[in-house]
Short mmCIF file of C-alpha atoms and ligand atoms in Angstrom, two decimals:
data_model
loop_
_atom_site.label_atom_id
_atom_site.label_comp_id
_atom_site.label_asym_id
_atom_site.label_seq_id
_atom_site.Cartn_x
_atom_site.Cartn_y
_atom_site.Cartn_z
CA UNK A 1 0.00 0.00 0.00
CA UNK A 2 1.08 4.01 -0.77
CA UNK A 3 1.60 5.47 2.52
CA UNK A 4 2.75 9.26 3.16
CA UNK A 5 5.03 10.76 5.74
CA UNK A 6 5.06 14.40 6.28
CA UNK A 7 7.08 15.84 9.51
CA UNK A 8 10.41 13.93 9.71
CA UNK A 9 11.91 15.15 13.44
CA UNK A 10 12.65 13.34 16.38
CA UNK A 11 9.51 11.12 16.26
CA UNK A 12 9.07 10.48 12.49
CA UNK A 13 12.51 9.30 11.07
CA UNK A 14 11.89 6.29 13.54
CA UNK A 15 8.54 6.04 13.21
CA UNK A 16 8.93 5.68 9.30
CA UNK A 17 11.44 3.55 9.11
CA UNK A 18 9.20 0.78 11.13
CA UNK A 19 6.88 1.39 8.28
CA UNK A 20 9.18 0.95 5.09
CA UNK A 21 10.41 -1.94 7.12
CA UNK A 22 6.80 -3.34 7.27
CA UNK A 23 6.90 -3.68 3.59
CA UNK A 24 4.98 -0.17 2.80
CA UNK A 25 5.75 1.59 0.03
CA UNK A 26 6.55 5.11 1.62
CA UNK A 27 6.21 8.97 -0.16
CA UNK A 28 7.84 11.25 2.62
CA UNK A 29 8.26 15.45 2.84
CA UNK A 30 9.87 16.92 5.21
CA UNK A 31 10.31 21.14 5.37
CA UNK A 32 13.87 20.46 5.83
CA UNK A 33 14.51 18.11 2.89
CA UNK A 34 17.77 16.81 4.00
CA UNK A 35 16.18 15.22 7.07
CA UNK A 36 14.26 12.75 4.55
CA UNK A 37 18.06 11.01 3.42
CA UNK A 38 18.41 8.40 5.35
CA UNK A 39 14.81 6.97 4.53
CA UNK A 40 15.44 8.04 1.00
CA UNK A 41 18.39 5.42 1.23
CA UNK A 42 16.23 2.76 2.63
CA UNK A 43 14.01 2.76 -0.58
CA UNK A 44 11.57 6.38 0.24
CA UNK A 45 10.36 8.36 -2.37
CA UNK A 46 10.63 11.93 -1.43
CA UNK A 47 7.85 14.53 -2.88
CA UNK A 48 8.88 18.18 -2.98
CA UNK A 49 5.23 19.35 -1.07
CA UNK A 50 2.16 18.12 1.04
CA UNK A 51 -0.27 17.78 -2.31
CA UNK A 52 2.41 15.46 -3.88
CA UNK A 53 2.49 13.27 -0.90
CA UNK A 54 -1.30 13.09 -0.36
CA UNK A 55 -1.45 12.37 -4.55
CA UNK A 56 0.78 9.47 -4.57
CA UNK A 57 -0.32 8.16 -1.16
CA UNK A 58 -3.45 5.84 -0.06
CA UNK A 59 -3.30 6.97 3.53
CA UNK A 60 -1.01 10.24 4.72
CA UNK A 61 0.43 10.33 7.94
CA UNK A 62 1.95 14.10 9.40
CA UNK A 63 4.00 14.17 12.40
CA UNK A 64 4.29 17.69 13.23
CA UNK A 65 4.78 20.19 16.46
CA UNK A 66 1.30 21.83 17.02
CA UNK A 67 -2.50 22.84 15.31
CA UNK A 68 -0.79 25.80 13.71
CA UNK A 69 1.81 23.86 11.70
CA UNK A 70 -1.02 20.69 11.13
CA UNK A 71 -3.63 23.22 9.75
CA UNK A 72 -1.04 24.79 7.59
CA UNK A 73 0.37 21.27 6.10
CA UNK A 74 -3.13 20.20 5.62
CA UNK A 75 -4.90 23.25 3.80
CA UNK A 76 -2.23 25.55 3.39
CA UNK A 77 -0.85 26.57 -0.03
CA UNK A 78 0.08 22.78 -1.50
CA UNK A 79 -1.30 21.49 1.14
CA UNK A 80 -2.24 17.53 1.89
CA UNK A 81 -5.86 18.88 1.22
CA UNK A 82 -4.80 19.82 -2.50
CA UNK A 83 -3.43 16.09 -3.49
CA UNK A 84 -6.62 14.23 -1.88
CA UNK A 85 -9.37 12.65 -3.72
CA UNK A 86 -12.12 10.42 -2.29
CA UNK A 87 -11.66 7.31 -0.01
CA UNK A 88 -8.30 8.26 1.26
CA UNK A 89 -6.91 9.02 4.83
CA UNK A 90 -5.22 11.06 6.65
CA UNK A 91 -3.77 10.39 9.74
CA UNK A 92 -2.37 12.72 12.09
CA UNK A 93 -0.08 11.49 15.20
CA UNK A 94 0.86 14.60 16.10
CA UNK A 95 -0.36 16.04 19.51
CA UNK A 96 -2.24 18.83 18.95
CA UNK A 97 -5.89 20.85 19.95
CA UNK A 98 -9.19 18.27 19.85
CA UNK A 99 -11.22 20.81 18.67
CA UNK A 100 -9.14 21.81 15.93
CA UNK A 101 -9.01 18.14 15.21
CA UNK A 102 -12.79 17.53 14.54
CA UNK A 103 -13.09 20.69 12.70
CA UNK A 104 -9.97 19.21 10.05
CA UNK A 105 -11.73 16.05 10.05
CA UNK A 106 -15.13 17.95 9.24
CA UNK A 107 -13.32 19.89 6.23
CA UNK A 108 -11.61 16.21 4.95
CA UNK A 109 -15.28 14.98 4.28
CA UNK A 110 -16.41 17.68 2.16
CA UNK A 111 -13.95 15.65 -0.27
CA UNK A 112 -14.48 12.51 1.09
CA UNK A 113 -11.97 11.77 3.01
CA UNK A 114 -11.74 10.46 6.92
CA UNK A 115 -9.17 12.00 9.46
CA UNK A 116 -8.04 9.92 11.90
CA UNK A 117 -6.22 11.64 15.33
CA UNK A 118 -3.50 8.79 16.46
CA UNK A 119 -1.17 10.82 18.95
CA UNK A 120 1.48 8.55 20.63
CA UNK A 121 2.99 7.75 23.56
CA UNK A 122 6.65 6.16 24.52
CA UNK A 123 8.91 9.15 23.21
CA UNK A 124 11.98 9.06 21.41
CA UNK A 125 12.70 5.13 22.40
CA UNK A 126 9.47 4.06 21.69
CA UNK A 127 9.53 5.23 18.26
CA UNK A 128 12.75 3.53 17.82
CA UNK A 129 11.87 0.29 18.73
CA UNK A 130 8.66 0.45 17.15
CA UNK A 131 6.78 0.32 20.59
CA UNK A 132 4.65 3.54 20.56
CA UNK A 133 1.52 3.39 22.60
CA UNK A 134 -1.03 5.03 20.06
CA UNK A 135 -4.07 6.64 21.01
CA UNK A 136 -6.64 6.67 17.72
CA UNK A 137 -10.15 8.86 17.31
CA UNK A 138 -12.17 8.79 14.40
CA UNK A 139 -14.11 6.50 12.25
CA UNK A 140 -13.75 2.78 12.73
CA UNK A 141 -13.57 1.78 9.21
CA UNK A 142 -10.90 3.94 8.56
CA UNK A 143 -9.57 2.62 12.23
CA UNK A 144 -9.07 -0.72 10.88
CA UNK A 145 -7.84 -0.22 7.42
CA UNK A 146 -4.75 2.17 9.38
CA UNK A 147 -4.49 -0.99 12.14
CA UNK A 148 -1.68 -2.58 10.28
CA UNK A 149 0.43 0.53 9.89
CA UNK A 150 -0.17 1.27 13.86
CA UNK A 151 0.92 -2.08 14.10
CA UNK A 152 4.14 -1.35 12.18
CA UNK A 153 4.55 1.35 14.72
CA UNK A 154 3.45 0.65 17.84
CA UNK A 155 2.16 -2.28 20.16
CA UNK A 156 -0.42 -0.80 22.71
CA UNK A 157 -3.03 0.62 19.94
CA UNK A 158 -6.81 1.92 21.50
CA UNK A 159 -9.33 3.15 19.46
CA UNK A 160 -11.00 5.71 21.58
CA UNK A 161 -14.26 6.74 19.69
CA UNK A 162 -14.82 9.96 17.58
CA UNK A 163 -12.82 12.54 16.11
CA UNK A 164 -10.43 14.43 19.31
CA UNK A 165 -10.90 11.44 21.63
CA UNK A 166 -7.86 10.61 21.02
CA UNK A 167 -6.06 13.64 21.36
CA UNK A 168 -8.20 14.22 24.85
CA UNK A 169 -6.70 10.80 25.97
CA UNK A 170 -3.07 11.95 24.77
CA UNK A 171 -3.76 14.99 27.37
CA UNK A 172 -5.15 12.91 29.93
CA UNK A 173 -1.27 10.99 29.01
CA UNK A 174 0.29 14.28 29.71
CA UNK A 175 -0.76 15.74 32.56
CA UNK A 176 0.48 12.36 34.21
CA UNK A 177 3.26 12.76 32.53
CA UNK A 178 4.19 16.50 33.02
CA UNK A 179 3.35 15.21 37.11
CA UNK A 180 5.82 12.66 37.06
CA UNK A 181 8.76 14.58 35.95
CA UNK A 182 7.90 16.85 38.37
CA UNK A 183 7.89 14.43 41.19
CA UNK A 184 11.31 13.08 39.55
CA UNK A 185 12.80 16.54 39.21
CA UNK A 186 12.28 17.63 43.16
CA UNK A 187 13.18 14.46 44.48
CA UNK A 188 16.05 14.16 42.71
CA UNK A 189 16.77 17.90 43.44
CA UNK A 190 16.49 17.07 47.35
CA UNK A 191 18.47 14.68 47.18
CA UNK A 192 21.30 17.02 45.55
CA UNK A 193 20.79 19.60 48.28
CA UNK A 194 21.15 17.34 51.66
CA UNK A 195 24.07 16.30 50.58
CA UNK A 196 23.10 12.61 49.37
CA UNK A 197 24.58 10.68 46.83
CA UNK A 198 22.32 11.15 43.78
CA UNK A 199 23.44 7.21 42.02
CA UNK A 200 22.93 5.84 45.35
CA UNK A 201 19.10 7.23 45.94
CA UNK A 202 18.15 6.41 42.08
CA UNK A 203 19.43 3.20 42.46
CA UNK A 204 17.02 2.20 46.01
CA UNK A 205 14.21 3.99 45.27
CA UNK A 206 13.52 3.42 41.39
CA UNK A 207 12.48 0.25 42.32
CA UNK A 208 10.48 0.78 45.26
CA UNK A 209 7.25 2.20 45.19
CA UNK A 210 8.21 5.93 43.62
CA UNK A 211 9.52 3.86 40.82
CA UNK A 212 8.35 5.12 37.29
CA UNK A 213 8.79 5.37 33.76
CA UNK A 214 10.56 8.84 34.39
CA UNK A 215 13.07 7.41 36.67
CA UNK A 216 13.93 4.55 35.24
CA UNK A 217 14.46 6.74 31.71
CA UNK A 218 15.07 9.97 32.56
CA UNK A 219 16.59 10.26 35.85
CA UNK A 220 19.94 8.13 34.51
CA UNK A 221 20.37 10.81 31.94
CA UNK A 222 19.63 13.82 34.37
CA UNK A 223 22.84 11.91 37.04
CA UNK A 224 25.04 11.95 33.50
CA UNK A 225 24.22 15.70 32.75
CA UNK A 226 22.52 14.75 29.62
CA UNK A 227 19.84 17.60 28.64
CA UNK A 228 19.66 16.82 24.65
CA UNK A 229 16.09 16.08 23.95
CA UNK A 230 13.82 12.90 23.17
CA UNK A 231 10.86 15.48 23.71
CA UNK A 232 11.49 18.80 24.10
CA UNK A 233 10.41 20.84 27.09
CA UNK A 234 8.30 23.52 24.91
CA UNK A 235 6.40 20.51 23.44
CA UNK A 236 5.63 19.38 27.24
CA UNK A 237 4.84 22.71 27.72
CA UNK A 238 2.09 22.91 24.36
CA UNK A 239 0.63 19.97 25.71
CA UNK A 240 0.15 21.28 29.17
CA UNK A 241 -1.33 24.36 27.30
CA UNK A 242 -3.63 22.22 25.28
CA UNK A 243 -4.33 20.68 28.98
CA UNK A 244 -5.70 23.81 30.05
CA UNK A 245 -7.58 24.68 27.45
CA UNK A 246 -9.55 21.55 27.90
CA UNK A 247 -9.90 22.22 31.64
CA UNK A 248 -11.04 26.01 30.92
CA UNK A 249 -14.13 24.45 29.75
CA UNK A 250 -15.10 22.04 32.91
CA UNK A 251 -14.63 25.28 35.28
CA UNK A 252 -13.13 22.95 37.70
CA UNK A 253 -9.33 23.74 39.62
CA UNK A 254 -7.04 20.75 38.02
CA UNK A 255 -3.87 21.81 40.25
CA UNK A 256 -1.43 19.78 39.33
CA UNK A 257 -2.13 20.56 35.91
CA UNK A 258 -1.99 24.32 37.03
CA UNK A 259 1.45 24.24 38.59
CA UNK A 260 3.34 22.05 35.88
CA UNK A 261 1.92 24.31 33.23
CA UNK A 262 3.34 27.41 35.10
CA UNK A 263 6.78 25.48 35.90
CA UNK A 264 7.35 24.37 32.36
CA UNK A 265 6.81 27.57 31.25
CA UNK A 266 9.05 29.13 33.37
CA UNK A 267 11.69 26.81 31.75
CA UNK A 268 10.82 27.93 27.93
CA UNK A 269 11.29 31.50 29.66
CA UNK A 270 14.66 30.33 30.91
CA UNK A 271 15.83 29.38 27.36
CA UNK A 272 15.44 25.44 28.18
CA UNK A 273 12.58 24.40 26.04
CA UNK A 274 15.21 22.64 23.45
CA UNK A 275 16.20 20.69 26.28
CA UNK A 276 14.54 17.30 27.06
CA UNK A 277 11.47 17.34 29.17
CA UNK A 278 14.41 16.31 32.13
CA UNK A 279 15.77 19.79 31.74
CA UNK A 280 13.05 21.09 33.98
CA UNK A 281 15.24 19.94 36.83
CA UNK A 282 17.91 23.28 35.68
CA UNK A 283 14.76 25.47 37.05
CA UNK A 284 15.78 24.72 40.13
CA UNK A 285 19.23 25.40 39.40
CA UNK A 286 19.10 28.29 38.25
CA UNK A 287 16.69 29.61 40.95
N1 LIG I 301 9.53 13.52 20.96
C1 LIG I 301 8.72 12.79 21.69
O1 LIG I 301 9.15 12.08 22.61
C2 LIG I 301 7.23 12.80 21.43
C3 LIG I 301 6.46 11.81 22.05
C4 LIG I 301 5.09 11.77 21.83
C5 LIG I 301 4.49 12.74 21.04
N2 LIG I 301 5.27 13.73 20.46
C6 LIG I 301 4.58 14.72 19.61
O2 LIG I 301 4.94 14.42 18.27
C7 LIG I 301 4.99 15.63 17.50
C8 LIG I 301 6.37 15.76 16.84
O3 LIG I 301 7.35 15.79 17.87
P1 LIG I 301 8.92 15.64 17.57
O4 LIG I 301 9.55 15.43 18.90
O5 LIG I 301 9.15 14.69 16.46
O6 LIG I 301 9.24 17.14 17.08
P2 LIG I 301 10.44 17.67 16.14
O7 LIG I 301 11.63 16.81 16.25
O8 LIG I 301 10.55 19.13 16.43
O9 LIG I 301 9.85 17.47 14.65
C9 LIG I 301 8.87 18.33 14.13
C10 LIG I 301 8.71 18.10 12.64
O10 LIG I 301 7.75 19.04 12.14
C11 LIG I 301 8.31 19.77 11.05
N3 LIG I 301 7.77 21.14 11.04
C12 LIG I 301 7.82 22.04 12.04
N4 LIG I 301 7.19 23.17 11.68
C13 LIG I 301 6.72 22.97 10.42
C14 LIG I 301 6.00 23.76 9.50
N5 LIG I 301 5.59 25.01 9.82
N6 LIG I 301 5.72 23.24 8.26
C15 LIG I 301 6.13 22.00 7.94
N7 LIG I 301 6.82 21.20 8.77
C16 LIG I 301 7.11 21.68 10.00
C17 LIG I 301 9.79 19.77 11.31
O11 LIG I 301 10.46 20.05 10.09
P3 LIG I 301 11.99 20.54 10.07
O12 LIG I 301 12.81 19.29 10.06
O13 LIG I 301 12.09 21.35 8.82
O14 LIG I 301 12.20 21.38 11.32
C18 LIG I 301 9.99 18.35 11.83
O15 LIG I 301 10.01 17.42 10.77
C19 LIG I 301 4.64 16.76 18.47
O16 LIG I 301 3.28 17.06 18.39
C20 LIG I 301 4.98 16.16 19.82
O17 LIG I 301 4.24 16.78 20.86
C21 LIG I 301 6.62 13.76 20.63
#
């Protein structure tokens, strides 16, 4: 089958790759065009816009930063929207706004077309080892025909109901997740301050009861002073944004939510959001 690939960064070199490996024959763009080599050398076609993907491709995946970039890849001047025709899909694993999401899928059916929202989970190493967790809204049909490139992808694949459910579960992921590398950042911070050795306390308690994907992952890199990104703080922070925004509407206090939304931004004002998301620990630092 013609798949498309548009937004090659951290996430979709790796997450491509699975798929040429898979057997699928792969049309990618990227804005930076050198960024679509490698894949190139593995047997990828490489189109010079959106449109040209979307023409030569049965289903069109983007991988991209935020709504903005999404809405402008999608309907923008050669835009995805431009190279579509009926029965085709397009399936977007970025993270970005729900409602934005079901108002792009609304616009795909004037032509036809079914947009499925498939945000991930598992960062950087997931997508390498071709482990994502992948959170899916949208029509079924279209669900199933995608299932075997998810599967390419990913192993823990949920489909969630309509359009935006799954990018309201990927929030749901985030707050949790923006909450754990809190937790991770002061405790490992504390432990800095009184004097203990930092090895020595990762070592006891990742295994004990405050044990957790950010500990066993992140921590290690945070003890080796290694702040280059798998996902980068400002995209934490968008999420926790899109969190919000969701949270606006329930008129309800989320504080958690709140307080890691005001900490990561404090980092992108500190010049960290390049960093990974364990960079938020330097807030403290620099305090
Ligand atoms: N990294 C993670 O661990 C992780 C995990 C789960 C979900 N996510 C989500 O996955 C998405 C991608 O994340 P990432 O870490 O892969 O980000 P990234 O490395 O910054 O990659 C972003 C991609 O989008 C392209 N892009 C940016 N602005 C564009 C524009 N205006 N027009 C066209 N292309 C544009 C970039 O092209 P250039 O190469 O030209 O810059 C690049 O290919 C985000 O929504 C993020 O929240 C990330």
């Amino acid at each position: 089958m013609n798949v498309g690939f548009i937004g090659l960064g951290i996430m979709g070199q790796p997450m491509s790759r699975h798929l040429l490996q898979a057997g699928f024959s792969l049309t990618v763009y990227n804005r930076t065009a050198s960024k679509a080599q490698a894949l190139i050398e593995m047997g990828a076609k490489l189109a010079n816009s959106p449109a040209a993907v979307a023409a030569a491709s049965k289903i069109i995946i983007t991988m991209l930063p935020d709504t903005p970039e999404v809405e402008a890849v999608l309907f923008g001047e050669n835009g995805v929207y431009e190279g579509l025709s009926a029965g085709k899909i397009v399936v977007d694993m970025s993270t970005i706004s729900p409602e934005a999401t079901a108002q792009f899928a609304a616009r795909l059916r004037e032509k036809q077309c079914e947009l499925l929202d498939a945000p991930v989970s598992g960062g950087e190493n997931g997508a390498m080892a071709g482990t994502l967790t992948i959170m899916v809204g949208g029509d079924e049909q279209a669900f199933q025909k995608c299932l075997p490139l998810f599967q390419a992808m990913g192993r823990n694949i949920v489909h969630l109901g309509a359009n935006g459910n799954g990018q309201r579960t990927k929030l749901v992921n985030q707050v949790i997740c923006a909450l754990n590398i809190l937790a991770m950042s002061e405790g490992l911070h504390l432990a800095e301050r009184i004097g203990l050795d930092a090895e020595k306390v990762l070592q006891v308690v990742s295994s004990g009861a405050a044990g957790s994907w950010m500990l066993s992952n992140l921590a290690p890199r945070i003890l080796q002073n290694d702040f280059q990104p798998g996902f980068m703080i400002k995209l934490q922070q968008k999420d926790l944004r899109l969190a919000m925004e969701l949270i606006k509407t329930l008129g309800e206090d989320f504080p958690g939510t709140a307080l890691t939304y005001s900490l990561f931004t404090k980092a992108v004002e500190a010049g960290l959001g390049e960093q990974g998301t364990q960079g938020l620990i330097n807030i403290f630092k620099r305090a």
